[in-house]
mmCIF file of C-alpha atoms in Angstrom:
data_model
loop_
_atom_site.group_PDB
_atom_site.id
_atom_site.type_symbol
_atom_site.label_atom_id
_atom_site.label_comp_id
_atom_site.label_asym_id
_atom_site.label_seq_id
_atom_site.Cartn_x
_atom_site.Cartn_y
_atom_site.Cartn_z
ATOM 1 C CA MET A 1 84.226 77.549 97.014
ATOM 2 C CA TRP A 2 80.763 76.993 96.376
ATOM 3 C CA GLU A 3 80.367 74.107 97.898
ATOM 4 C CA GLY A 4 81.752 75.991 101.129
ATOM 5 C CA LEU A 5 78.988 78.899 101.077
ATOM 6 C CA LEU A 6 75.868 76.629 100.225
ATOM 7 C CA ASN A 7 77.369 74.286 103.273
ATOM 8 C CA SER A 8 76.982 77.837 105.077
ATOM 9 C CA ILE A 9 73.818 79.046 103.708
ATOM 10 C CA ARG A 10 72.419 75.257 104.651
ATOM 11 C CA GLN A 11 73.807 75.645 108.251
ATOM 12 C CA MET A 12 72.018 78.745 108.603
ATOM 13 C CA GLY A 13 69.034 77.559 107.539
ATOM 14 C CA VAL A 14 68.686 74.688 109.533
ATOM 15 C CA PHE A 15 69.723 77.409 112.575
ATOM 16 C CA MET A 16 67.025 79.284 111.935
ATOM 17 C CA ILE A 17 64.525 76.782 111.349
ATOM 18 C CA CYS A 18 65.467 75.631 114.812
ATOM 19 C CA ALA A 19 65.575 79.488 116.392
ATOM 20 C CA GLN A 20 61.834 80.242 115.377
ATOM 21 C CA ALA A 21 60.562 77.035 117.126
ATOM 22 C CA LEU A 22 62.514 78.119 120.228
ATOM 23 C CA LEU A 23 60.737 81.174 119.761
ATOM 24 C CA TYR A 24 57.902 80.036 119.507
ATOM 25 C CA PHE A 25 57.649 76.830 122.465
ATOM 26 C CA LYS A 26 58.767 79.335 124.601
ATOM 27 C CA PRO A 27 56.793 80.562 127.379
ATOM 28 C CA LYS A 28 55.326 83.573 127.257
ATOM 29 C CA GLY A 29 56.914 86.506 129.579
ATOM 30 C CA SER A 30 59.488 89.026 130.304
ATOM 31 C CA TYR A 31 62.334 86.816 128.694
ATOM 32 C CA GLU A 32 60.659 86.717 124.904
ATOM 33 C CA LYS A 33 62.938 90.311 124.122
ATOM 34 C CA TYR A 34 66.551 88.458 125.456
ATOM 35 C CA MET A 35 65.575 85.963 123.634
ATOM 36 C CA LYS A 36 65.043 87.450 120.369
ATOM 37 C CA LEU A 37 68.194 89.516 121.223
ATOM 38 C CA LEU A 38 70.438 86.193 121.734
ATOM 39 C CA VAL A 39 68.474 84.612 118.618
ATOM 40 C CA SER A 40 69.180 87.731 116.356
ATOM 41 C CA ALA A 41 73.301 87.650 117.858
ATOM 42 C CA MET A 42 73.525 84.232 116.771
ATOM 43 C CA ILE A 43 71.868 84.765 112.966
ATOM 44 C CA LEU A 44 74.376 87.777 112.753
ATOM 45 C CA VAL A 45 77.585 85.766 114.207
ATOM 46 C CA GLN A 46 76.126 82.909 111.213
ATOM 47 C CA LEU A 47 76.004 85.223 108.389
ATOM 48 C CA LEU A 48 79.206 86.845 109.420
ATOM 49 C CA SER A 49 81.406 83.427 109.577
ATOM 50 C CA PRO A 50 81.509 82.649 106.182
ATOM 51 C CA VAL A 51 82.509 86.360 104.994
ATOM 52 C CA ALA A 52 85.661 86.063 107.714
ATOM 53 C CA ALA A 53 86.443 82.797 106.599
ATOM 54 C CA LEU A 54 86.924 84.407 102.768
ATOM 55 C CA LEU A 55 88.942 86.937 103.804
ATOM 56 C CA ALA A 56 90.948 84.881 105.489
ATOM 57 C CA GLY A 57 91.795 82.860 102.754
ATOM 58 C CA LYS A 58 92.903 79.095 101.916
ATOM 59 C CA GLY A 59 96.205 79.514 103.495
ATOM 60 C CA GLY A 60 94.508 80.485 107.103
ATOM 61 C CA ALA A 61 96.175 83.841 107.077
ATOM 62 C CA SER A 62 94.793 86.434 109.042
ATOM 63 C CA LEU A 63 92.814 89.510 108.136
ATOM 64 C CA GLU A 64 95.977 91.627 109.287
ATOM 65 C CA GLU A 65 98.078 90.050 106.982
ATOM 66 C CA ARG A 66 95.973 89.623 104.087
ATOM 67 C CA ILE A 67 95.812 93.506 104.413
ATOM 68 C CA ALA A 68 99.261 93.747 104.358
ATOM 69 C CA TYR A 69 99.759 91.489 101.668
ATOM 70 C CA TYR A 70 97.797 93.893 99.403
ATOM 71 C CA THR A 71 99.009 97.235 100.623
ATOM 72 C CA ASN A 72 102.808 96.091 99.548
ATOM 73 C CA SER A 73 101.415 94.554 96.468
ATOM 74 C CA PHE A 74 99.781 98.148 96.019
ATOM 75 C CA GLU A 75 102.609 100.299 96.772
ATOM 76 C CA GLN A 76 104.670 98.587 94.670
ATOM 77 C CA GLY A 77 102.432 98.730 91.668
ATOM 78 C CA MET A 78 102.404 102.382 92.011
ATOM 79 C CA GLY A 79 106.202 102.137 92.123
ATOM 80 C CA GLU A 80 106.390 100.506 89.047
ATOM 81 C CA GLY A 81 103.682 103.140 87.360
ATOM 82 C CA ALA A 82 105.734 106.304 88.475
ATOM 83 C CA LEU A 83 108.383 104.693 87.323
ATOM 84 C CA GLU A 84 107.216 103.844 84.111
ATOM 85 C CA GLU A 85 105.830 107.032 83.689
ATOM 86 C CA TYR A 86 109.274 108.356 84.823
ATOM 87 C CA ARG A 87 110.843 106.952 81.699
ATOM 88 C CA MET A 88 107.759 107.553 79.461
ATOM 89 C CA GLU A 89 108.126 111.558 80.123
ATOM 90 C CA GLN A 90 112.129 110.879 79.468
ATOM 91 C CA ILE A 91 111.342 109.634 76.150
ATOM 92 C CA ARG A 92 108.861 112.312 75.479
ATOM 93 C CA GLN A 93 111.451 114.559 75.976
ATOM 94 C CA HIS A 94 113.831 113.067 74.112
ATOM 95 C CA LEU A 95 111.841 113.232 71.217
ATOM 96 C CA LEU A 96 110.591 116.638 71.366
ATOM 97 C CA THR A 97 114.111 117.843 71.898
ATOM 98 C CA SER A 98 115.219 116.161 68.378
ATOM 99 C CA GLN A 99 111.914 117.552 66.706
ATOM 100 C CA ILE A 100 112.988 120.785 67.866
ATOM 101 C CA SER A 101 116.175 120.275 66.715
ATOM 102 C CA ALA A 102 115.504 118.990 63.121
ATOM 103 C CA GLN A 103 112.953 122.411 63.047
ATOM 104 C CA MET A 104 115.915 124.699 63.896
ATOM 105 C CA GLU A 105 118.566 122.913 61.441
ATOM 106 C CA GLY A 106 115.368 123.148 58.572
ATOM 107 C CA LEU A 107 115.164 126.962 59.563
ATOM 108 C CA SER A 108 118.548 127.781 59.534
ATOM 109 C CA THR A 109 118.940 126.356 56.129
ATOM 110 C CA GLU A 110 116.131 127.838 54.638
ATOM 111 C CA THR A 111 117.311 131.413 56.290
ATOM 112 C CA ASP A 112 120.439 130.745 54.407
ATOM 113 C CA SER A 113 119.502 130.070 51.510
ATOM 114 C CA THR A 114 117.478 133.242 51.016
ATOM 115 C CA ARG A 115 119.578 135.328 52.408
ATOM 116 C CA ALA A 116 122.460 134.388 49.988
ATOM 117 C CA GLY A 117 119.466 134.209 46.786
ATOM 118 C CA GLN A 118 118.462 138.230 48.604
ATOM 119 C CA THR A 119 121.018 140.092 46.876
ATOM 120 C CA GLU A 120 118.943 143.145 44.891
ATOM 121 C CA THR A 121 116.539 145.466 47.677
ATOM 122 C CA ALA A 122 113.114 146.517 46.942
ATOM 123 C CA PRO A 123 112.664 149.827 46.100
ATOM 124 C CA GLY A 124 112.781 152.126 49.184
ATOM 125 C CA GLN A 125 114.311 149.049 51.021
ATOM 126 C CA GLU A 126 117.679 149.696 52.516
ATOM 127 C CA SER A 127 120.099 146.758 52.368
ATOM 128 C CA GLY A 128 120.009 144.868 55.816
ATOM 129 C CA GLU A 129 116.433 146.045 56.862
ATOM 130 C CA GLU A 130 113.772 143.728 56.513
ATOM 131 C CA ALA A 131 110.245 144.388 54.619
ATOM 132 C CA GLU A 132 106.788 144.582 56.049
ATOM 133 C CA ILE A 133 104.834 143.188 55.090
ATOM 134 C CA ARG A 134 100.839 143.897 55.747
ATOM 135 C CA ILE A 135 97.457 141.679 54.747
ATOM 136 C CA GLN A 136 94.562 143.230 54.815
ATOM 137 C CA ILE A 137 91.226 140.964 55.296
ATOM 138 C CA ASP A 138 88.307 142.388 53.958
ATOM 139 C CA PRO A 139 85.429 142.248 56.083
ATOM 140 C CA VAL A 140 83.021 139.917 55.818
ATOM 141 C CA THR A 141 78.933 139.565 56.757
ATOM 142 C CA ILE A 142 76.953 137.117 57.474
ATOM 143 C CA GLY A 143 73.270 137.104 56.560
ATOM 144 C CA MET A 144 70.512 134.787 56.809
ATOM 145 C CA SER A 145 68.930 134.239 52.847
ATOM 146 C CA ARG A 146 65.107 134.059 52.872
ATOM 147 C CA GLU A 147 62.935 131.125 51.365
ATOM 148 C CA GLY A 148 60.028 132.389 49.672
ATOM 149 C CA GLN A 149 61.047 136.186 49.200
#
């Protein structure tokens, strides 16, 4: 690969030297702009030929075939990623369902044990009513301490 790149650079260098010599020794006149245009086009072709060879690959496959290959491999990877995402979502849902079931079982056993242990009612509360619990939070004041006072 590096040898081909160095060979292309060497070939471009020789071509540019010859093109500059041709432009230097040409007769002055109206053909000057056409000569520069021709040399510029040839230099551009020289620059693009290694890039085209790199894109074509070692097998000599055309650019369209290479693009189709990469497109197919990209689509296959996306399909595999979507399948893996679906599997992970199924596992997550199963774990979440099992955790909720375990918590519900734990909650129902706690409720059953508290109902079994709660035979006596509080004063002013009838049997079967739930007691209301009130929590009062004292106001909090935030002040800045002043140092030096």
